[in-house]
Amino acid sequence: VQLVESGGGSVQAGGSLTLSCVASGYTYSSRSMGWFRQVPGKEREVVAGIHRDGRTRYADSVKGRFTISQDNAKNTLYLQMNSLKPEDTAMYYCARSKSGGAPYLLLLSPRQYDYWGQGTQVTVSF
């Protein structure tokens, strides 16, 4: 299993970025997927999750600003981030759910995921 993120960078507050995560080594459509972020010294927190049937869930802190989506034909997960804030600064990781796919109501539970990518850094300045 391999998950490779890209698209991070430095932007000013109010700007936008789109992260991508290319998955390989398994049947992409068989699992739910999620985006997490982590700041040094803090626990990794879930940002958004997408069920294998396409339904999505978001952390309250990013609702209305971030959009998770996927292209099953390309084995690729996306995170469109708009209206970025300095507090969005973090390393962002994509993750794959455990076998069978995460139940929709548990999409935001880290325990539902078993593989993470190496991460891509997002820095938002004032």
Coordinates of C-alpha atoms in Angstrom, one line a residue:
V1 CA 0.0 0.0 0.0
Q2 CA 1.3 3.4 -0.9
L3 CA -0.3 6.8 -0.4
V4 CA 1.6 9.8 -1.9
E5 CA 0.4 13.4 -1.1
S6 CA 1.2 16.5 -3.1
G7 CA 0.0 20.0 -3.5
G8 CA 1.1 21.6 -0.2
G9 CA 2.8 25.0 -0.1
S10 CA 2.7 28.4 1.4
V11 CA -0.2 30.8 1.0
Q12 CA -1.5 33.9 2.5
A13 CA -4.6 33.9 4.7
G14 CA -7.7 33.8 2.5
G15 CA -6.0 31.8 -0.2
S16 CA -6.6 28.4 -1.6
L17 CA -4.8 25.1 -2.1
T18 CA -5.7 21.7 -3.5
L19 CA -4.0 18.6 -2.1
S20 CA -3.9 15.3 -4.0
C21 CA -3.2 11.8 -2.8
V22 CA -2.4 9.0 -5.2
A23 CA -3.1 5.5 -3.9
S24 CA -1.6 2.3 -5.1
G25 CA -1.2 -1.3 -4.0
Y26 CA -4.9 -2.1 -3.3
T27 CA -8.3 -1.7 -4.8
Y28 CA -8.9 2.0 -4.2
S29 CA -12.7 1.9 -4.5
S30 CA -13.0 -0.7 -1.8
R31 CA -12.0 1.6 1.1
S32 CA -13.1 4.9 2.5
M33 CA -10.5 7.6 2.7
G34 CA -9.7 10.6 4.9
W35 CA -7.5 13.6 5.3
F36 CA -5.8 14.3 8.6
R37 CA -3.5 17.1 9.8
Q38 CA -0.9 17.5 12.5
V39 CA 1.0 20.3 14.1
P40 CA 4.2 19.5 16.0
G41 CA 3.5 18.7 19.6
K42 CA -0.2 18.0 19.0
E43 CA -2.2 14.9 18.1
R44 CA -3.1 14.2 14.6
E45 CA -6.7 15.4 13.9
V46 CA -9.1 14.3 11.2
V47 CA -10.1 17.0 8.7
A48 CA -12.5 15.2 6.4
G49 CA -13.5 11.7 5.3
I50 CA -15.2 10.3 2.2
H51 CA -17.0 7.0 2.3
R52 CA -16.5 4.5 -0.5
D53 CA -20.0 5.4 -1.6
G54 CA -19.1 9.1 -2.0
R55 CA -20.7 10.5 1.2
T56 CA -18.5 13.0 3.0
R57 CA -18.0 14.3 6.5
Y58 CA -16.0 17.2 7.8
A59 CA -14.5 18.5 11.0
D60 CA -16.4 21.5 12.3
S61 CA -13.2 23.6 12.0
V62 CA -13.2 23.2 8.2
K63 CA -16.9 22.9 7.2
G64 CA -17.8 25.3 4.4
R65 CA -14.2 25.9 3.5
F66 CA -12.7 22.5 2.6
T67 CA -14.1 19.9 0.1
I68 CA -13.0 16.3 -0.1
S69 CA -13.5 14.4 -3.3
Q70 CA -12.0 11.5 -5.2
D71 CA -11.5 10.1 -8.7
N72 CA -11.8 6.4 -8.5
A73 CA -10.5 6.0 -12.1
K74 CA -7.3 7.7 -11.1
N75 CA -7.0 6.2 -7.6
T76 CA -6.7 9.8 -6.4
L77 CA -8.1 11.6 -3.4
Y78 CA -8.4 15.4 -3.3
L79 CA -8.8 18.1 -0.7
Q80 CA -9.8 21.5 -2.0
M81 CA -9.0 24.1 0.7
N82 CA -10.5 27.6 0.4
S83 CA -10.5 30.6 2.8
L84 CA -7.4 29.3 4.5
K85 CA -6.5 30.6 7.9
P86 CA -3.2 30.6 9.8
E87 CA -4.6 27.9 12.1
D88 CA -4.8 25.6 9.1
T89 CA -1.0 25.4 9.1
A90 CA 0.0 21.8 9.5
M91 CA 1.3 18.7 7.9
Y92 CA -1.6 17.1 5.9
Y93 CA -1.9 13.4 5.5
C94 CA -4.2 11.2 3.5
A95 CA -5.3 7.9 5.0
R96 CA -7.0 4.7 4.0
S97 CA -9.7 3.0 6.0
K98 CA -9.4 -0.5 7.4
S99 CA -10.7 -3.5 5.6
G100 CA -14.4 -3.2 4.7
G101 CA -14.4 0.6 4.7
A102 CA -15.2 2.9 7.6
P103 CA -18.9 3.2 8.5
Y104 CA -20.2 6.6 7.5
L105 CA -20.7 7.8 11.1
L106 CA -17.2 6.8 12.0
L107 CA -15.4 8.5 9.1
L108 CA -13.9 11.1 11.4
S109 CA -12.5 8.5 13.8
P110 CA -8.8 8.0 13.4
R111 CA -9.2 4.4 14.6
Q112 CA -10.9 3.6 11.3
Y113 CA -7.7 4.1 9.3
D114 CA -4.8 1.9 8.9
Y115 CA -2.4 3.5 6.4
W116 CA -1.2 7.1 6.1
G117 CA 1.0 8.8 3.5
Q118 CA 4.1 10.8 4.3
G119 CA 2.4 14.1 4.3
T120 CA 2.5 17.4 2.6
Q121 CA 3.1 20.7 4.4
V122 CA 0.6 23.6 4.3
T123 CA 1.7 26.9 5.7
V124 CA -0.8 29.8 5.9
S125 CA 0.6 33.3 6.8
F126 CA -1.2 36.4 7.9

